[in-house]
Amino acid sequence: ETGVTQTPRHLVMGMTNKKSLKCEQHLGHNAMYWYKQSAKKPLELMFVYNFKEQTENNSVPSRFSPECPNSSHLFLHLHTLQPEDSALYLCASSQAGTGSTDTQYFGPGTRLTVL
Amino acid sequence: AQSVTQLGSHVSVSEGALVLLRCNYSSSVPPYLFWYVQYPNQGLQLLLKYTSAATLVKGINGFEAEFKKSETSFHLTKPSAHMSDAAEYFCAVSDPNNNDMRFGAGTRLTVKP
């Protein structure tokens, strides 16, 4: 699926580093999402943005900081992470901001390893 | 709050055999239900979705799923497995009134030649 791109695809960082994940959607959607995918655990919704406004934060630790400068771009800023934060971080987008009939389109993910 | 349970973290079938991946949901409101597939090193791709219309939903790649309210199930089936079907499959449920989609833990499908 090339409609949603994520960079970098792989990231290794130390616990004291600061890094950012980037997501860009080329589908003209109004809602964007960050998910965390850990091994053998259900996909966890982290943040939801509708029309650039954050509408959901699922009790995510403050060491994860999202930013949505416009409807096409979404960032996840990382600082002082823990090894248990190592996971695949997936970005998704959908057409409308409310109502869950809209299909979410996913990017390929960023594989994050925290040392 | 809604949730889904996928029975069996790993399913193995022979090529040409029936594929059955099980999903049971819990929801306080009439749910919307989804099946996604994830191939290695890729994001999730929608296979099909149920949004309160026909209970038998047909998706891409020959997959279909049937919504059974009495059994709170939304099992995914395909009559004949192909090698290319090997992937991880996720069932998801959402409340039609918000963006909150909950995913199951996933079922890895292996197809043997």
mmCIF file of C-alpha atoms in Angstrom:
data_model
loop_
_atom_site.group_PDB
_atom_site.id
_atom_site.type_symbol
_atom_site.label_atom_id
_atom_site.label_comp_id
_atom_site.label_asym_id
_atom_site.label_seq_id
_atom_site.Cartn_x
_atom_site.Cartn_y
_atom_site.Cartn_z
ATOM 1 C CA GLU A 1 0.000 0.000 0.000
ATOM 2 C CA THR A 2 1.832 3.123 -1.167
ATOM 3 C CA GLY A 3 -0.930 5.509 -0.077
ATOM 4 C CA VAL A 4 0.558 5.736 3.416
ATOM 5 C CA THR A 5 4.320 5.965 3.803
ATOM 6 C CA GLN A 6 6.391 5.787 6.953
ATOM 7 C CA THR A 7 9.995 6.707 7.603
ATOM 8 C CA PRO A 8 12.290 5.392 8.759
ATOM 9 C CA ARG A 9 11.426 1.734 8.238
ATOM 10 C CA HIS A 10 13.879 0.655 10.945
ATOM 11 C CA LEU A 11 15.214 2.596 13.915
ATOM 12 C CA VAL A 12 17.586 1.625 16.698
ATOM 13 C CA MET A 13 17.953 4.079 19.543
ATOM 14 C CA GLY A 14 19.328 4.293 23.035
ATOM 15 C CA MET A 15 17.176 5.163 26.014
ATOM 16 C CA THR A 16 18.562 8.715 26.168
ATOM 17 C CA ASN A 17 18.084 9.502 22.481
ATOM 18 C CA LYS A 18 15.425 11.667 20.890
ATOM 19 C CA LYS A 19 14.048 10.587 17.548
ATOM 20 C CA SER A 20 10.931 11.094 15.449
ATOM 21 C CA LEU A 21 8.826 8.819 13.296
ATOM 22 C CA LYS A 22 7.161 10.281 10.249
ATOM 23 C CA CYS A 23 3.978 9.278 8.474
ATOM 24 C CA GLU A 24 2.571 10.756 5.285
ATOM 25 C CA GLN A 25 -0.674 9.879 3.561
ATOM 26 C CA HIS A 26 -1.416 10.648 -0.078
ATOM 27 C CA LEU A 27 -5.076 9.654 0.018
ATOM 28 C CA GLY A 28 -6.742 12.942 0.935
ATOM 29 C CA HIS A 29 -7.915 11.552 4.261
ATOM 30 C CA ASN A 30 -8.887 13.570 7.310
ATOM 31 C CA ALA A 31 -8.069 11.185 10.127
ATOM 32 C CA MET A 32 -4.707 9.703 11.082
ATOM 33 C CA TYR A 33 -3.728 7.149 13.699
ATOM 34 C CA TRP A 34 -0.701 5.757 15.503
ATOM 35 C CA TYR A 35 -0.722 2.116 16.573
ATOM 36 C CA LYS A 36 1.808 0.017 18.456
ATOM 37 C CA GLN A 37 2.238 -3.613 17.420
ATOM 38 C CA SER A 38 4.148 -5.784 19.871
ATOM 39 C CA ALA A 39 4.852 -9.468 19.462
ATOM 40 C CA LYS A 40 1.969 -11.686 20.561
ATOM 41 C CA LYS A 41 -0.137 -8.743 21.702
ATOM 42 C CA PRO A 42 -3.145 -7.096 20.080
ATOM 43 C CA LEU A 43 -2.593 -3.978 18.060
ATOM 44 C CA GLU A 44 -2.791 -1.005 20.431
ATOM 45 C CA LEU A 45 -4.288 2.288 19.344
ATOM 46 C CA MET A 46 -2.125 5.132 20.646
ATOM 47 C CA PHE A 47 -3.377 8.386 19.145
ATOM 48 C CA VAL A 48 -6.094 9.607 16.798
ATOM 49 C CA TYR A 49 -6.168 12.889 14.916
ATOM 50 C CA ASN A 50 -9.236 14.216 13.126
ATOM 51 C CA PHE A 51 -8.739 17.268 10.933
ATOM 52 C CA LYS A 52 -5.377 17.910 12.683
ATOM 53 C CA GLU A 53 -6.949 17.839 16.142
ATOM 54 C CA GLN A 54 -6.057 15.104 18.598
ATOM 55 C CA THR A 55 -9.262 13.327 19.543
ATOM 56 C CA GLU A 56 -7.904 10.314 21.354
ATOM 57 C CA ASN A 57 -4.965 9.447 23.562
ATOM 58 C CA ASN A 58 -5.173 5.928 24.926
ATOM 59 C CA SER A 59 -3.203 6.509 28.134
ATOM 60 C CA VAL A 60 0.054 6.640 26.254
ATOM 61 C CA PRO A 61 3.144 7.580 28.316
ATOM 62 C CA SER A 62 4.385 11.120 27.839
ATOM 63 C CA ARG A 63 7.660 9.877 26.373
ATOM 64 C CA PHE A 64 5.596 9.494 23.172
ATOM 65 C CA SER A 65 4.546 12.860 21.762
ATOM 66 C CA PRO A 66 2.459 13.070 18.579
ATOM 67 C CA GLU A 67 2.315 15.999 16.201
ATOM 68 C CA CYS A 68 -0.038 16.558 13.289
ATOM 69 C CA PRO A 69 0.868 19.748 11.397
ATOM 70 C CA ASN A 70 -1.640 19.065 8.623
ATOM 71 C CA SER A 71 -4.025 16.340 7.492
ATOM 72 C CA SER A 72 -1.351 14.638 5.412
ATOM 73 C CA HIS A 73 1.445 14.376 7.944
ATOM 74 C CA LEU A 74 1.742 12.778 11.337
ATOM 75 C CA PHE A 75 4.798 12.542 13.555
ATOM 76 C CA LEU A 76 5.597 10.583 16.675
ATOM 77 C CA HIS A 77 8.359 12.161 18.730
ATOM 78 C CA LEU A 78 10.238 9.779 20.987
ATOM 79 C CA HIS A 79 12.388 10.576 24.020
ATOM 80 C CA THR A 80 13.774 8.618 26.966
ATOM 81 C CA LEU A 81 12.182 5.403 25.774
ATOM 82 C CA GLN A 82 12.368 2.064 27.562
ATOM 83 C CA PRO A 83 13.341 -1.305 26.082
ATOM 84 C CA GLU A 84 9.711 -2.439 26.383
ATOM 85 C CA ASP A 85 8.815 0.271 23.868
ATOM 86 C CA SER A 86 10.509 -1.786 21.164
ATOM 87 C CA ALA A 87 7.780 -2.669 18.665
ATOM 88 C CA LEU A 88 6.423 -2.032 15.199
ATOM 89 C CA TYR A 89 4.754 1.368 15.051
ATOM 90 C CA LEU A 90 2.044 1.587 12.446
ATOM 91 C CA CYS A 91 0.444 4.679 11.031
ATOM 92 C CA ALA A 92 -2.988 4.606 9.432
ATOM 93 C CA SER A 93 -5.395 7.053 7.848
ATOM 94 C CA SER A 94 -9.091 7.089 6.999
ATOM 95 C CA GLN A 95 -11.446 9.321 5.086
ATOM 96 C CA ALA A 96 -13.742 10.715 7.721
ATOM 97 C CA GLY A 97 -13.027 11.782 11.265
ATOM 98 C CA THR A 98 -15.984 10.152 12.906
ATOM 99 C CA GLY A 99 -17.867 6.960 12.327
ATOM 100 C CA SER A 100 -16.044 3.712 12.065
ATOM 101 C CA THR A 101 -17.269 2.427 8.725
ATOM 102 C CA ASP A 102 -14.344 4.087 7.050
ATOM 103 C CA THR A 103 -11.560 1.765 6.123
ATOM 104 C CA GLN A 104 -8.230 2.502 7.736
ATOM 105 C CA TYR A 105 -5.270 2.330 5.369
ATOM 106 C CA PHE A 106 -2.007 1.345 6.982
ATOM 107 C CA GLY A 107 1.588 2.214 6.288
ATOM 108 C CA PRO A 108 4.338 -0.438 6.353
ATOM 109 C CA GLY A 109 5.413 0.510 9.854
ATOM 110 C CA THR A 110 8.620 1.524 11.581
ATOM 111 C CA ARG A 111 10.425 -1.258 13.416
ATOM 112 C CA LEU A 112 11.782 0.385 16.573
ATOM 113 C CA THR A 113 14.408 -1.182 18.797
ATOM 114 C CA VAL A 114 15.316 0.514 22.074
ATOM 115 C CA LEU A 115 18.627 -0.569 23.554
ATOM 116 C CA ALA B 1 -16.051 -1.208 25.477
ATOM 117 C CA GLN B 2 -15.664 -3.625 22.621
ATOM 118 C CA SER B 3 -13.115 -6.394 22.188
ATOM 119 C CA VAL B 4 -12.311 -9.350 19.980
ATOM 120 C CA THR B 5 -10.829 -12.742 20.657
ATOM 121 C CA GLN B 6 -9.142 -14.717 17.922
ATOM 122 C CA LEU B 7 -9.087 -18.418 18.676
ATOM 123 C CA GLY B 8 -5.765 -19.933 17.722
ATOM 124 C CA SER B 9 -2.629 -17.870 17.319
ATOM 125 C CA HIS B 10 -1.419 -20.194 14.590
ATOM 126 C CA VAL B 11 -3.366 -22.154 11.969
ATOM 127 C CA SER B 12 -1.767 -24.475 9.446
ATOM 128 C CA VAL B 13 -3.554 -25.853 6.381
ATOM 129 C CA SER B 14 -2.563 -27.664 3.229
ATOM 130 C CA GLU B 15 -2.750 -25.947 -0.130
ATOM 131 C CA GLY B 16 -6.257 -26.390 -1.504
ATOM 132 C CA ALA B 17 -7.808 -27.016 1.898
ATOM 133 C CA LEU B 18 -10.463 -24.932 3.617
ATOM 134 C CA VAL B 19 -9.260 -21.957 5.616
ATOM 135 C CA LEU B 20 -11.182 -21.122 8.793
ATOM 136 C CA LEU B 21 -9.970 -18.387 11.111
ATOM 137 C CA ARG B 22 -12.110 -17.764 14.164
ATOM 138 C CA CYS B 23 -13.097 -14.457 15.706
ATOM 139 C CA ASN B 24 -15.510 -13.745 18.523
ATOM 140 C CA TYR B 25 -16.422 -10.242 19.560
ATOM 141 C CA SER B 26 -17.842 -8.427 22.512
ATOM 142 C CA SER B 27 -19.662 -5.149 22.075
ATOM 143 C CA SER B 28 -22.293 -3.190 23.978
ATOM 144 C CA VAL B 29 -23.632 -1.710 20.741
ATOM 145 C CA PRO B 30 -24.207 -3.219 17.293
ATOM 146 C CA PRO B 31 -20.647 -3.474 16.070
ATOM 147 C CA TYR B 32 -18.776 -2.952 12.874
ATOM 148 C CA LEU B 33 -16.382 -5.820 12.214
ATOM 149 C CA PHE B 34 -13.288 -6.072 10.067
ATOM 150 C CA TRP B 35 -10.707 -8.569 8.909
ATOM 151 C CA TYR B 36 -7.250 -7.330 7.988
ATOM 152 C CA VAL B 37 -4.270 -9.223 6.591
ATOM 153 C CA GLN B 38 -0.613 -8.425 7.197
ATOM 154 C CA TYR B 39 2.092 -9.826 4.951
ATOM 155 C CA PRO B 40 5.704 -9.827 6.170
ATOM 156 C CA ASN B 41 7.250 -6.380 6.419
ATOM 157 C CA GLN B 42 4.025 -4.692 5.390
ATOM 158 C CA GLY B 43 1.198 -2.813 7.032
ATOM 159 C CA LEU B 44 -2.331 -4.123 7.452
ATOM 160 C CA GLN B 45 -4.600 -4.445 4.424
ATOM 161 C CA LEU B 46 -8.383 -4.627 4.655
ATOM 162 C CA LEU B 47 -9.843 -7.957 3.537
ATOM 163 C CA LEU B 48 -13.489 -7.241 4.282
ATOM 164 C CA LYS B 49 -15.819 -5.437 6.645
ATOM 165 C CA TYR B 50 -19.301 -5.850 8.101
ATOM 166 C CA THR B 51 -21.310 -2.681 8.679
ATOM 167 C CA SER B 52 -24.814 -3.968 9.471
ATOM 168 C CA ALA B 53 -25.864 -4.781 5.921
ATOM 169 C CA ALA B 54 -25.686 -8.356 4.601
ATOM 170 C CA THR B 55 -24.460 -10.815 7.213
ATOM 171 C CA LEU B 56 -22.328 -12.714 4.689
ATOM 172 C CA VAL B 57 -19.547 -10.438 3.561
ATOM 173 C CA LYS B 58 -17.295 -11.153 0.620
ATOM 174 C CA GLY B 59 -13.828 -9.700 0.494
ATOM 175 C CA ILE B 60 -10.719 -9.732 -1.631
ATOM 176 C CA ASN B 61 -8.682 -12.799 -2.589
ATOM 177 C CA GLY B 62 -11.671 -15.156 -2.238
ATOM 178 C CA PHE B 63 -12.187 -14.616 1.480
ATOM 179 C CA GLU B 64 -15.565 -14.195 3.121
ATOM 180 C CA ALA B 65 -16.919 -13.881 6.638
ATOM 181 C CA GLU B 66 -20.324 -14.346 8.213
ATOM 182 C CA PHE B 67 -21.666 -12.200 11.013
ATOM 183 C CA LYS B 68 -23.570 -14.335 13.523
ATOM 184 C CA LYS B 69 -25.101 -12.237 16.245
ATOM 185 C CA SER B 70 -26.368 -15.212 18.250
ATOM 186 C CA GLU B 71 -22.847 -16.598 18.436
ATOM 187 C CA THR B 72 -21.091 -13.186 18.591
ATOM 188 C CA SER B 73 -18.802 -14.494 15.883
ATOM 189 C CA PHE B 74 -17.287 -13.243 12.650
ATOM 190 C CA HIS B 75 -15.226 -16.150 11.348
ATOM 191 C CA LEU B 76 -13.152 -15.782 8.184
ATOM 192 C CA THR B 77 -13.210 -18.521 5.556
ATOM 193 C CA LYS B 78 -11.787 -19.359 2.169
ATOM 194 C CA PRO B 79 -12.724 -22.559 0.326
ATOM 195 C CA SER B 80 -9.269 -23.334 -1.040
ATOM 196 C CA ALA B 81 -6.001 -22.084 0.411
ATOM 197 C CA HIS B 82 -3.200 -20.778 -1.779
ATOM 198 C CA MET B 83 0.430 -20.499 -0.819
ATOM 199 C CA SER B 84 0.107 -16.734 -1.195
ATOM 200 C CA ASP B 85 -2.458 -16.680 1.641
ATOM 201 C CA ALA B 86 0.264 -17.273 4.214
ATOM 202 C CA ALA B 87 0.200 -14.188 6.424
ATOM 203 C CA GLU B 88 -1.078 -12.840 9.731
ATOM 204 C CA TYR B 89 -4.787 -12.127 9.969
ATOM 205 C CA PHE B 90 -6.401 -9.685 12.363
ATOM 206 C CA CYS B 91 -10.020 -9.385 13.368
ATOM 207 C CA ALA B 92 -11.170 -5.976 14.591
ATOM 208 C CA VAL B 93 -14.312 -4.477 16.090
ATOM 209 C CA SER B 94 -15.377 -0.871 16.324
ATOM 210 C CA ASP B 95 -18.139 1.175 17.850
ATOM 211 C CA PRO B 96 -19.965 2.982 15.020
ATOM 212 C CA ASN B 97 -20.062 6.132 17.137
ATOM 213 C CA ASN B 98 -16.336 6.699 17.467
ATOM 214 C CA ASN B 99 -12.910 5.968 15.990
ATOM 215 C CA ASP B 100 -12.067 3.343 18.583
ATOM 216 C CA MET B 101 -11.148 0.184 16.688
ATOM 217 C CA ARG B 102 -9.956 -2.789 18.745
ATOM 218 C CA PHE B 103 -7.887 -5.537 17.184
ATOM 219 C CA GLY B 104 -7.450 -9.158 18.111
ATOM 220 C CA ALA B 105 -4.019 -10.628 18.794
ATOM 221 C CA GLY B 106 -3.841 -12.066 15.300
ATOM 222 C CA THR B 107 -3.723 -15.540 13.750
ATOM 223 C CA ARG B 108 -0.751 -16.610 11.709
ATOM 224 C CA LEU B 109 -1.801 -18.747 8.739
ATOM 225 C CA THR B 110 0.702 -21.200 7.306
ATOM 226 C CA VAL B 111 -0.060 -22.972 4.027
ATOM 227 C CA LYS B 112 1.757 -26.234 3.369
ATOM 228 C CA PRO B 113 2.439 -27.438 -0.182
#
